[in-house]
Amino acid sequence: MDLFETFLNFEVLARSFPMLLKGLWLTLKLGAASILAGLVLGLALCMMRLYSVRPVQILTRIYIDVFRSIPLLVLLIIVYYALPFVGVRLSPFASAMTALTMVSGAYTAEIFRSGIEAIPKGQFEAAAALGLGHRQTMVDVILPQSIRMVIPPLTNNSINVVKDTALASVVAMPDLLKQATQAQALAANPSPLIGAAAIYLAFLLPLVLLVSRLERRLNRGKA
Amino acid sequence: MMSGYISIRNLQKFYGHYHALRGIDLEIARGEVVCVVGPSGSGKSTLIRCINRLEDFFADSAIHVDGVPVLPGANLAKVRAEVGMVFQSFNLFPHLTVRQNIMLAPRRVRGTTKAAAAAQADQLLARVGLESQAEKYPSGLSGGQQQRVAIARALAMEPQVLLFDEPTSALDPEMVGEVLDVMRDLAQTGVTMVVVTHEMGFARQVADRVIFMDGGEVIESAPPAEFFSAPRETRTRNFLHAVLDH
Ligand SMILES: Nc1ncnc2c1ncn2[C@@H]1O[C@H](COP(=O)(O)OP(=O)(O)OP(=O)(O)O)[C@@H](O)[C@H]1O
Ligand SMILES: [Mg+2]
């Protein structure tokens, strides 16, 4: 048996390529939408956790800890298969985006918090002494500094979100992985799976390298 | 009744159980320059940080600035807009240029137009001798330059009161002079100044009144001539001996 013939069958790959592309497009859409929604949710959660009244702070904290603990696959299956029992029926895309966003938001909130807490107290005091309100202090003074610091961990989180989109194939969303498994079944050959892996790598490996570079640059700034 | 422009009545401050300020009463007149001296931990920083309420203080205490009570809420922004502060560690905003540092508060708090704020910033930079540094970021400046920018930033709100918390303590010795010179000029302008400092020469020359604190209390308050040559309290004398004898 020829290894190439089996795993890198170009004929099969070429035939399945349009399917893979369609899957990739959906994967990217799901990834981007979940990342963006997760950023918004994460910033909101972070503000609630740091600057709201005590009961809200506690609830926010519980949310963050719960959604960082729950396996994404479990959450996804609950959203897709359990919510219909209470009358909430979401499409595969909406289910996947909901689950990804809820989890990504929890991680993002913690990332933002670390970024804010890393800003010296003197920055808050200088802003307060100038008469800036809380919102202005955040928008003009604190967050612009935090964001620089949190770009590497946020990019890391985004990589995780894109990787986790593959879980959406279990709720029958025709993403890259799902298309690849279908193409594999059609062709009775695993090459489409290898193709999908290569596509994931092509998108994510550069991001991984970018994070390392950013982290090195930030650390150099510190020294 | 209040008599001072800044009026401090029975100021009590606790850090947990630690009684940091033990009933300070202090009246500061409009345009007065007051230097606050005293040993480390005596509560000097805490005192001036209460004036713009960077520190919360005990409910029985009262501070008024120009008749406005320094309480949390809507009035506080009003007080803070009138009271500038300069910190030991400068606390410039590192992501903004020097000019942007100065423009930020007028733009955001007063709603000054961009052009007007920029023109004002450049004027203030000229006043502190840094007109050529407007485009730089704080990290590109020396400590003395950064502190002069911080002073310009505080002045941009055209405050009636300026609070200084050891503005030269973080500086290399050769840069202390340039900052004190700016402060000396400011003292001539009629702005009310409260300066926590270890620079006895500055206090002697520039202050209208010197206040000695120890253990969270004001021990002595006198014009510099009297304060330095004929201190009444033993603790003041001991302190002056310790700091002036080298
Ligand atoms: N955030 C805080 N929490 C607990 N204790 C504090 C805090 N800030 C100050 N203190 C204590 O309150 C006392 C007064 O502090 P403060 O900073 O006002 O002194 P200071 O006169 O400014 O001293 P220095 O000359 O060292 O700056 C000190 O004993 C200090 O340890
Ligand atoms: Mg101090």
Short mmCIF file of C-alpha atoms and ligand atoms in Angstrom, two decimals:
data_model
loop_
_atom_site.label_atom_id
_atom_site.label_comp_id
_atom_site.label_asym_id
_atom_site.label_seq_id
_atom_site.Cartn_x
_atom_site.Cartn_y
_atom_site.Cartn_z
CA MET A 1 0.00 0.00 0.00
CA ASP A 2 1.34 3.37 -1.03
CA LEU A 3 1.36 5.89 1.78
CA PHE A 4 1.13 8.82 -0.63
CA GLU A 5 -1.72 7.25 -2.50
CA THR A 6 -3.60 6.90 0.78
CA PHE A 7 -2.92 10.13 2.66
CA LEU A 8 -1.92 12.61 0.00
CA ASN A 9 -3.95 11.51 -2.96
CA PHE A 10 -3.85 14.63 -5.11
CA GLU A 11 -6.67 13.53 -7.27
CA VAL A 12 -8.94 13.12 -4.26
CA LEU A 13 -7.66 16.36 -2.78
CA ALA A 14 -8.38 18.27 -5.96
CA ARG A 15 -11.88 16.86 -6.13
CA SER A 16 -12.66 17.66 -2.53
CA PHE A 17 -11.06 21.09 -2.68
CA PRO A 18 -14.28 23.03 -3.39
CA MET A 19 -15.94 21.35 -0.40
CA LEU A 20 -12.99 22.17 1.82
CA LEU A 21 -13.10 25.78 0.70
CA LYS A 22 -16.77 26.04 1.53
CA GLY A 23 -16.03 24.57 4.94
CA LEU A 24 -13.12 26.93 5.46
CA TRP A 25 -15.32 29.91 4.69
CA LEU A 26 -17.82 28.83 7.33
CA THR A 27 -15.07 28.10 9.85
CA LEU A 28 -13.62 31.56 9.34
CA LYS A 29 -17.02 33.22 9.59
CA LEU A 30 -17.81 31.34 12.79
CA GLY A 31 -14.37 32.03 14.22
CA ALA A 32 -14.42 35.75 13.42
CA ALA A 33 -17.97 36.25 14.67
CA SER A 34 -17.27 34.40 17.92
CA ILE A 35 -14.00 36.23 18.51
CA LEU A 36 -15.62 39.63 18.02
CA ALA A 37 -18.66 38.81 20.13
CA GLY A 38 -16.35 37.32 22.76
CA LEU A 39 -14.32 40.53 22.88
CA VAL A 40 -17.41 42.64 23.46
CA LEU A 41 -18.76 40.23 26.06
CA GLY A 42 -15.35 39.94 27.71
CA LEU A 43 -14.90 43.70 28.03
CA ALA A 44 -18.39 44.06 29.49
CA LEU A 45 -17.79 41.20 31.94
CA CYS A 46 -14.45 42.65 32.94
CA MET A 47 -15.97 46.06 33.68
CA MET A 48 -18.76 44.42 35.71
CA ARG A 49 -16.29 42.30 37.58
CA LEU A 50 -14.05 45.24 38.47
CA TYR A 51 -16.32 48.23 38.78
CA SER A 52 -19.90 47.28 39.56
CA VAL A 53 -21.78 46.78 42.82
CA ARG A 54 -20.76 43.81 44.91
CA PRO A 55 -23.57 41.35 44.00
CA VAL A 56 -23.01 41.90 40.27
CA GLN A 57 -19.27 41.45 40.80
CA ILE A 58 -19.89 38.12 42.47
CA LEU A 59 -22.29 36.93 39.75
CA THR A 60 -19.83 37.98 37.08
CA ARG A 61 -17.09 36.10 38.79
CA ILE A 62 -19.21 32.97 38.98
CA TYR A 63 -20.03 33.27 35.28
CA ILE A 64 -16.37 33.65 34.39
CA ASP A 65 -15.25 30.69 36.47
CA VAL A 66 -18.07 28.43 35.30
CA PHE A 67 -17.52 29.11 31.63
CA ARG A 68 -13.81 28.65 31.91
CA SER A 69 -14.38 25.27 33.53
CA ILE A 70 -17.06 23.76 31.36
CA PRO A 71 -15.83 21.71 28.39
CA LEU A 72 -16.81 23.51 25.22
CA LEU A 73 -18.14 20.35 23.65
CA VAL A 74 -20.51 19.83 26.58
CA LEU A 75 -21.71 23.41 26.38
CA LEU A 76 -22.22 23.15 22.66
CA ILE A 77 -24.28 19.99 22.98
CA ILE A 78 -26.37 21.58 25.72
CA VAL A 79 -27.05 24.62 23.56
CA TYR A 80 -27.91 22.60 20.49
CA TYR A 81 -29.64 19.53 21.93
CA ALA A 82 -30.94 20.61 25.34
CA LEU A 83 -32.21 24.15 24.78
CA PRO A 84 -34.91 22.99 22.31
CA PHE A 85 -36.59 21.31 25.28
CA VAL A 86 -37.28 24.77 26.68
CA GLY A 87 -38.32 26.09 23.31
CA VAL A 88 -35.01 27.66 22.27
CA ARG A 89 -34.04 26.21 18.94
CA LEU A 90 -30.84 27.59 17.45
CA SER A 91 -29.31 26.78 14.09
CA PRO A 92 -26.01 24.91 14.14
CA PHE A 93 -24.16 28.14 13.38
CA ALA A 94 -25.97 30.09 16.09
CA SER A 95 -25.46 27.27 18.61
CA ALA A 96 -21.77 27.09 17.89
CA MET A 97 -21.36 30.85 17.97
CA THR A 98 -23.25 31.08 21.26
CA ALA A 99 -21.14 28.43 22.94
CA LEU A 100 -17.86 29.78 21.58
CA THR A 101 -18.75 33.34 22.53
CA MET A 102 -19.79 32.46 26.05
CA VAL A 103 -16.52 30.69 26.71
CA SER A 104 -14.32 33.13 24.83
CA GLY A 105 -15.98 36.00 26.69
CA ALA A 106 -15.06 34.44 30.02
CA TYR A 107 -11.40 34.05 29.03
CA THR A 108 -11.31 37.48 27.44
CA ALA A 109 -12.69 39.06 30.61
CA GLU A 110 -9.82 37.59 32.61
CA ILE A 111 -7.31 38.75 30.02
CA PHE A 112 -8.66 42.30 30.12
CA ARG A 113 -8.65 42.24 33.90
CA SER A 114 -5.00 41.26 34.02
CA GLY A 115 -4.28 44.05 31.54
CA ILE A 116 -6.07 46.63 33.65
CA GLU A 117 -4.61 45.47 36.91
CA ALA A 118 -1.13 45.68 35.45
CA ILE A 119 -1.52 49.45 35.00
CA PRO A 120 0.12 51.30 37.89
CA LYS A 121 -2.18 52.95 40.42
CA GLY A 122 -0.57 56.28 39.63
CA GLN A 123 -2.20 56.31 36.20
CA PHE A 124 -5.67 56.10 37.75
CA GLU A 125 -4.73 58.75 40.29
CA ALA A 126 -3.31 61.13 37.72
CA ALA A 127 -6.49 60.80 35.67
CA ALA A 128 -8.71 61.30 38.70
CA ALA A 129 -6.70 64.30 39.86
CA LEU A 130 -7.21 65.92 36.45
CA GLY A 131 -10.97 65.57 36.87
CA LEU A 132 -11.49 62.78 34.35
CA GLY A 133 -14.52 60.61 35.09
CA HIS A 134 -14.40 56.85 35.34
CA ARG A 135 -15.40 56.27 31.75
CA GLN A 136 -12.93 58.82 30.39
CA THR A 137 -10.18 57.37 32.54
CA MET A 138 -10.85 53.93 31.11
CA VAL A 139 -11.24 54.98 27.49
CA ASP A 140 -8.44 57.54 27.28
CA VAL A 141 -5.89 56.40 29.82
CA ILE A 142 -6.19 52.81 31.00
CA LEU A 143 -7.52 50.71 28.14
CA PRO A 144 -5.14 52.05 25.48
CA GLN A 145 -2.27 50.92 27.70
CA SER A 146 -3.90 47.63 28.65
CA ILE A 147 -4.67 46.69 25.08
CA ARG A 148 -1.02 46.70 24.13
CA MET A 149 -0.30 44.31 26.95
CA VAL A 150 -3.18 41.99 26.21
CA ILE A 151 -2.67 41.64 22.46
CA PRO A 152 -0.56 38.47 22.81
CA PRO A 153 -2.97 36.65 25.17
CA LEU A 154 -5.95 37.86 23.14
CA THR A 155 -4.37 36.49 19.98
CA ASN A 156 -3.78 33.22 21.79
CA ASN A 157 -7.41 33.12 22.78
CA SER A 158 -8.46 33.84 19.20
CA ILE A 159 -6.35 30.92 18.01
CA ASN A 160 -8.15 28.72 20.50
CA VAL A 161 -11.54 29.94 19.31
CA VAL A 162 -10.70 29.15 15.68
CA LYS A 163 -9.44 25.72 16.69
CA ASP A 164 -12.56 25.08 18.72
CA THR A 165 -14.81 25.89 15.77
CA ALA A 166 -14.02 22.35 14.66
CA LEU A 167 -16.27 21.14 17.46
CA ALA A 168 -19.21 22.62 15.58
CA SER A 169 -19.05 19.66 13.23
CA VAL A 170 -20.74 17.58 15.95
CA VAL A 171 -23.85 19.72 15.68
CA ALA A 172 -23.90 19.15 11.94
CA MET A 173 -22.46 22.47 10.97
CA PRO A 174 -20.69 22.05 7.62
CA ASP A 175 -17.44 23.65 8.73
CA LEU A 176 -13.98 22.77 7.47
CA LEU A 177 -13.70 19.59 9.52
CA LYS A 178 -17.21 18.41 8.67
CA GLN A 179 -16.63 18.98 4.96
CA ALA A 180 -13.38 17.09 5.20
CA THR A 181 -14.96 14.09 6.89
CA GLN A 182 -17.74 14.08 4.31
CA ALA A 183 -15.28 14.31 1.46
CA GLN A 184 -13.35 11.48 3.06
CA ALA A 185 -16.45 9.33 3.20
CA LEU A 186 -17.31 10.13 -0.41
CA ALA A 187 -13.87 9.34 -1.74
CA ALA A 188 -13.20 6.50 0.68
CA ASN A 189 -9.83 8.12 1.17
CA PRO A 190 -8.48 10.21 4.13
CA SER A 191 -6.62 12.78 2.03
CA PRO A 192 -9.30 15.49 2.55
CA LEU A 193 -8.64 15.24 6.28
CA ILE A 194 -4.96 15.84 5.71
CA GLY A 195 -5.93 18.73 3.46
CA ALA A 196 -8.10 20.21 6.22
CA ALA A 197 -5.28 19.85 8.73
CA ALA A 198 -2.96 21.65 6.34
CA ILE A 199 -5.47 24.47 5.95
CA TYR A 200 -5.88 24.86 9.73
CA LEU A 201 -2.12 24.98 10.05
CA ALA A 202 -1.75 27.50 7.26
CA PHE A 203 -4.03 29.88 9.09
CA LEU A 204 -3.04 29.29 12.68
CA LEU A 205 0.69 28.62 12.61
CA PRO A 206 1.53 32.17 11.48
CA LEU A 207 -0.62 33.49 14.33
CA VAL A 208 1.19 31.30 16.83
CA LEU A 209 4.51 32.62 15.57
CA LEU A 210 3.20 36.17 15.68
CA VAL A 211 2.26 35.79 19.34
CA SER A 212 5.74 34.57 20.21
CA ARG A 213 7.21 37.58 18.46
CA LEU A 214 4.87 40.03 20.17
CA GLU A 215 5.62 38.49 23.53
CA ARG A 216 9.33 38.76 22.96
CA ARG A 217 8.93 42.39 21.94
CA LEU A 218 6.85 43.25 24.99
CA ASN A 219 9.34 41.56 27.28
CA ARG A 220 12.18 43.42 25.69
CA GLY A 221 10.35 46.69 26.36
CA LYS A 222 10.15 45.74 30.01
CA ALA A 223 13.85 45.03 30.48
CA MET B 1 -17.06 78.94 59.97
CA MET B 2 -14.55 78.64 57.18
CA SER B 3 -11.92 81.27 56.82
CA GLY B 4 -9.49 79.72 54.37
CA TYR B 5 -9.64 79.10 50.66
CA ILE B 6 -8.84 75.54 51.58
CA SER B 7 -10.44 74.68 54.88
CA ILE B 8 -9.65 71.45 56.66
CA ARG B 9 -11.59 70.62 59.81
CA ASN B 10 -10.90 67.69 62.11
CA LEU B 11 -9.47 65.56 59.31
CA GLN B 12 -9.34 61.94 60.45
CA LYS B 13 -7.98 59.19 58.26
CA PHE B 14 -7.74 55.50 59.02
CA TYR B 15 -5.98 52.83 57.01
CA GLY B 16 -7.75 49.84 58.48
CA HIS B 17 -7.05 50.26 62.17
CA TYR B 18 -4.07 52.54 61.61
CA HIS B 19 -4.88 56.12 62.51
CA ALA B 20 -2.91 57.99 59.86
CA LEU B 21 -4.34 61.49 60.37
CA ARG B 22 -5.40 62.46 63.87
CA GLY B 23 -7.65 65.45 63.55
CA ILE B 24 -5.96 67.97 61.30
CA ASP B 25 -7.26 71.54 61.33
CA LEU B 26 -5.80 73.76 58.68
CA GLU B 27 -6.83 76.92 56.89
CA ILE B 28 -4.98 77.91 53.74
CA ALA B 29 -5.57 81.33 52.21
CA ARG B 30 -6.03 82.01 48.52
CA GLY B 31 -2.64 82.41 46.88
CA GLU B 32 -0.78 81.10 49.89
CA VAL B 33 2.23 78.82 49.38
CA VAL B 34 2.41 76.22 52.11
CA CYS B 35 5.22 73.71 52.45
CA VAL B 36 4.54 70.56 54.43
CA VAL B 37 7.55 68.88 56.00
CA GLY B 38 7.99 66.04 58.43
CA PRO B 39 9.49 62.59 58.86
CA SER B 40 8.57 59.64 56.67
CA GLY B 41 5.20 58.18 57.57
CA SER B 42 3.99 61.31 59.33
CA GLY B 43 0.98 61.61 57.00
CA LYS B 44 2.08 64.38 54.62
CA SER B 45 1.04 62.56 51.47
CA THR B 46 -2.16 61.39 53.06
CA LEU B 47 -3.04 64.95 54.01
CA ILE B 48 -2.70 66.43 50.54
CA ARG B 49 -4.29 63.40 48.90
CA CYS B 50 -7.35 64.04 51.02
CA ILE B 51 -7.66 67.57 49.63
CA ASN B 52 -8.71 66.23 46.20
CA ARG B 53 -10.07 63.08 47.78
CA LEU B 54 -7.69 60.62 46.19
CA GLU B 55 -8.01 59.21 49.69
CA ASP B 56 -11.36 58.76 51.32
CA PHE B 57 -11.59 60.20 54.78
CA PHE B 58 -13.63 59.84 57.91
CA ALA B 59 -17.20 61.10 57.74
CA ASP B 60 -16.82 63.53 60.69
CA SER B 61 -14.07 65.34 58.84
CA ALA B 62 -14.68 68.22 56.49
CA ILE B 63 -12.61 69.72 53.71
CA HIS B 64 -13.79 72.66 51.64
CA VAL B 65 -12.07 74.12 48.63
CA ASP B 66 -13.39 77.55 47.71
CA GLY B 67 -16.45 76.78 49.78
CA VAL B 68 -17.21 73.53 47.96
CA PRO B 69 -17.23 70.46 50.20
CA VAL B 70 -14.90 67.72 49.01
CA LEU B 71 -17.42 64.90 48.99
CA PRO B 72 -17.88 62.01 46.59
CA GLY B 73 -20.36 62.75 43.84
CA ALA B 74 -20.94 65.48 41.35
CA ASN B 75 -19.05 68.15 43.31
CA LEU B 76 -15.89 66.10 43.34
CA ALA B 77 -15.24 66.55 39.64
CA LYS B 78 -15.69 70.29 40.17
CA VAL B 79 -13.15 70.32 42.99
CA ARG B 80 -10.70 68.18 41.05
CA ALA B 81 -10.91 70.45 38.05
CA GLU B 82 -9.87 73.33 40.35
CA VAL B 83 -7.15 71.39 42.15
CA GLY B 84 -4.12 70.21 40.18
CA MET B 85 -1.76 67.59 41.51
CA VAL B 86 1.86 66.75 40.80
CA PHE B 87 3.12 63.36 41.94
CA GLN B 88 6.50 62.14 43.05
CA SER B 89 6.54 59.59 40.21
CA PHE B 90 5.22 62.02 37.54
CA ASN B 91 2.48 59.61 36.39
CA LEU B 92 2.51 60.88 32.83
CA PHE B 93 0.43 58.85 30.39
CA PRO B 94 3.06 56.80 28.54
CA HIS B 95 0.95 56.10 25.45
CA LEU B 96 0.39 59.80 24.74
CA THR B 97 2.86 62.37 23.50
CA VAL B 98 3.86 65.23 25.74
CA ARG B 99 1.40 67.54 23.99
CA GLN B 100 -1.39 64.97 24.17
CA ASN B 101 -0.74 64.47 27.87
CA ILE B 102 -1.38 68.16 28.41
CA MET B 103 -4.37 68.37 26.05
CA LEU B 104 -6.29 65.41 27.43
CA ALA B 105 -8.00 66.93 30.46
CA PRO B 106 -8.96 70.27 28.88
CA ARG B 107 -10.44 68.40 25.93
CA ARG B 108 -12.31 65.79 27.94
CA VAL B 109 -13.27 67.72 31.08
CA ARG B 110 -13.66 71.26 29.81
CA GLY B 111 -14.60 70.41 26.24
CA THR B 112 -11.91 72.68 24.84
CA THR B 113 -11.47 72.39 21.07
CA LYS B 114 -8.50 70.46 19.79
CA ALA B 115 -6.87 73.52 18.29
CA ALA B 116 -7.28 75.58 21.43
CA ALA B 117 -5.99 72.78 23.64
CA ALA B 118 -2.96 72.27 21.41
CA ALA B 119 -2.16 75.98 21.43
CA GLN B 120 -2.50 76.06 25.20
CA ALA B 121 -0.29 72.99 25.55
CA ASP B 122 2.45 74.59 23.50
CA GLN B 123 2.21 77.75 25.57
CA LEU B 124 2.52 75.77 28.78
CA LEU B 125 5.45 73.80 27.41
CA ALA B 126 7.21 77.05 26.63
CA ARG B 127 6.52 78.16 30.17
CA VAL B 128 8.25 75.09 31.62
CA GLY B 129 11.06 75.32 29.06
CA LEU B 130 10.12 72.30 26.96
CA GLU B 131 8.72 73.80 23.77
CA SER B 132 10.83 71.50 21.60
CA GLN B 133 9.62 68.28 23.24
CA ALA B 134 5.91 68.35 22.38
CA GLU B 135 5.98 65.42 19.97
CA LYS B 136 8.01 63.12 22.19
CA TYR B 137 6.68 60.39 24.40
CA PRO B 138 7.35 60.60 28.14
CA SER B 139 9.79 57.68 28.00
CA GLY B 140 12.05 59.82 25.81
CA LEU B 141 12.44 62.51 28.46
CA SER B 142 14.64 62.84 31.52
CA GLY B 143 13.03 62.72 34.94
CA GLY B 144 13.26 66.47 35.36
CA GLN B 145 11.66 67.02 31.96
CA GLN B 146 8.89 64.56 32.75
CA GLN B 147 8.09 66.33 35.98
CA ARG B 148 7.95 69.67 34.19
CA VAL B 149 5.51 68.14 31.69
CA ALA B 150 3.46 66.87 34.62
CA ILE B 151 3.34 70.40 36.00
CA ALA B 152 2.27 71.74 32.60
CA ARG B 153 -0.40 69.05 32.44
CA ALA B 154 -1.77 70.12 35.82
CA LEU B 155 -1.68 73.79 34.78
CA ALA B 156 -3.70 73.06 31.65
CA MET B 157 -6.84 72.88 33.79
CA GLU B 158 -6.04 76.38 35.05
CA PRO B 159 -6.34 75.22 38.64
CA GLN B 160 -6.75 77.54 41.60
CA VAL B 161 -4.82 75.10 43.77
CA LEU B 162 -1.75 73.01 43.05
CA LEU B 163 -0.79 70.08 45.25
CA PHE B 164 2.75 68.73 45.06
CA ASP B 165 3.74 65.45 46.67
CA GLU B 166 7.53 65.40 46.89
CA PRO B 167 7.89 66.49 43.25
CA THR B 168 11.68 66.26 43.28
CA SER B 169 12.25 63.16 45.39
CA ALA B 170 12.41 60.77 42.45
CA LEU B 171 14.85 62.95 40.52
CA ASP B 172 18.57 62.72 40.04
CA PRO B 173 20.16 65.56 42.02
CA GLU B 174 21.20 67.51 38.94
CA MET B 175 17.56 67.75 37.83
CA VAL B 176 16.05 68.97 41.08
CA GLY B 177 16.90 72.58 40.31
CA GLU B 178 15.03 72.81 37.02
CA VAL B 179 11.80 71.60 38.63
CA LEU B 180 12.14 73.83 41.68
CA ASP B 181 12.73 76.79 39.35
CA VAL B 182 9.41 76.14 37.62
CA MET B 183 7.68 75.86 40.99
CA ARG B 184 9.29 79.07 42.18
CA ASP B 185 7.87 80.86 39.13
CA LEU B 186 4.47 79.36 39.80
CA ALA B 187 4.51 80.61 43.36
CA GLN B 188 4.65 84.17 41.96
CA THR B 189 1.47 83.72 39.94
CA GLY B 190 -0.98 83.75 42.81
CA VAL B 191 -1.97 80.11 42.58
CA THR B 192 -2.48 78.45 45.95
CA MET B 193 0.20 75.82 46.48
CA VAL B 194 0.54 73.02 49.01
CA VAL B 195 3.94 71.41 48.64
CA VAL B 196 5.10 68.31 50.48
CA THR B 197 8.87 68.47 50.23
CA HIS B 198 12.19 67.59 51.74
CA GLU B 199 13.79 70.60 50.03
CA MET B 200 14.29 72.86 53.03
CA GLY B 201 15.97 75.52 50.89
CA PHE B 202 12.88 75.76 48.73
CA ALA B 203 10.60 75.93 51.77
CA ARG B 204 12.71 78.64 53.32
CA GLN B 205 12.77 80.82 50.19
CA VAL B 206 9.38 80.24 48.60
CA ALA B 207 6.87 79.27 51.27
CA ASP B 208 4.58 81.74 52.99
CA ARG B 209 4.18 79.17 55.72
CA VAL B 210 5.82 75.92 56.70
CA ILE B 211 3.89 73.15 58.39
CA PHE B 212 5.58 70.41 60.36
CA MET B 213 3.74 67.10 60.68
CA ASP B 214 4.55 64.16 62.87
CA GLY B 215 2.52 61.10 63.80
CA GLY B 216 -0.52 62.20 61.81
CA GLU B 217 -0.74 65.62 63.45
CA VAL B 218 0.25 69.16 62.59
CA ILE B 219 2.84 69.98 65.23
CA GLU B 220 3.84 73.43 64.14
CA SER B 221 2.85 75.98 61.54
CA ALA B 222 4.83 79.18 61.03
CA PRO B 223 6.31 81.51 58.41
CA PRO B 224 9.64 80.13 57.21
CA ALA B 225 11.79 82.76 58.91
CA GLU B 226 10.32 81.85 62.25
CA PHE B 227 9.99 78.14 61.48
CA PHE B 228 13.64 77.64 60.63
CA SER B 229 15.26 80.01 63.08
CA ALA B 230 13.00 79.74 66.13
CA PRO B 231 10.90 76.58 66.10
CA ARG B 232 8.71 76.36 69.17
CA GLU B 233 8.24 72.62 69.47
CA THR B 234 10.90 70.15 70.50
CA ARG B 235 9.86 67.69 67.83
CA THR B 236 10.27 70.36 65.17
CA ARG B 237 13.71 71.22 66.47
CA ASN B 238 14.77 67.58 66.46
CA PHE B 239 13.51 67.14 62.93
CA LEU B 240 15.28 70.26 61.68
CA HIS B 241 18.48 69.17 63.36
CA ALA B 242 18.28 65.82 61.65
CA VAL B 243 17.58 67.14 58.15
CA LEU B 244 19.71 70.29 58.17
CA ASP B 245 22.83 68.80 59.72
CA HIS B 246 24.16 67.39 56.50
N1 LIG C 1 -2.59 52.65 51.38
C1 LIG C 1 -2.15 52.54 52.66
N2 LIG C 1 -2.49 51.49 53.42
C2 LIG C 1 -2.07 51.37 54.68
N3 LIG C 1 -1.30 52.27 55.30
C3 LIG C 1 -0.92 53.35 54.61
C4 LIG C 1 -1.33 53.54 53.26
N4 LIG C 1 -0.78 54.70 52.82
C5 LIG C 1 -0.09 55.19 53.86
N5 LIG C 1 -0.17 54.40 54.93
C6 LIG C 1 0.44 54.65 56.23
O1 LIG C 1 0.00 55.89 56.70
C7 LIG C 1 1.08 56.60 57.28
C8 LIG C 1 1.22 57.94 56.61
O2 LIG C 1 1.62 57.74 55.27
P1 LIG C 1 2.00 58.92 54.32
O3 LIG C 1 2.31 58.31 52.98
O4 LIG C 1 0.97 59.97 54.35
O5 LIG C 1 3.34 59.48 54.96
P2 LIG C 1 4.32 60.58 54.41
O6 LIG C 1 4.45 61.60 55.47
O7 LIG C 1 3.89 61.05 53.09
O8 LIG C 1 5.69 59.77 54.30
P3 LIG C 1 6.86 59.86 53.21
O9 LIG C 1 7.72 61.01 53.57
O10 LIG C 1 7.57 58.54 53.38
O11 LIG C 1 6.20 59.98 51.89
C9 LIG C 1 2.30 55.73 57.14
O12 LIG C 1 2.55 55.09 58.36
C10 LIG C 1 1.94 54.73 56.11
O13 LIG C 1 2.56 53.50 56.35
MG MG C 2 4.65 60.80 51.14
#
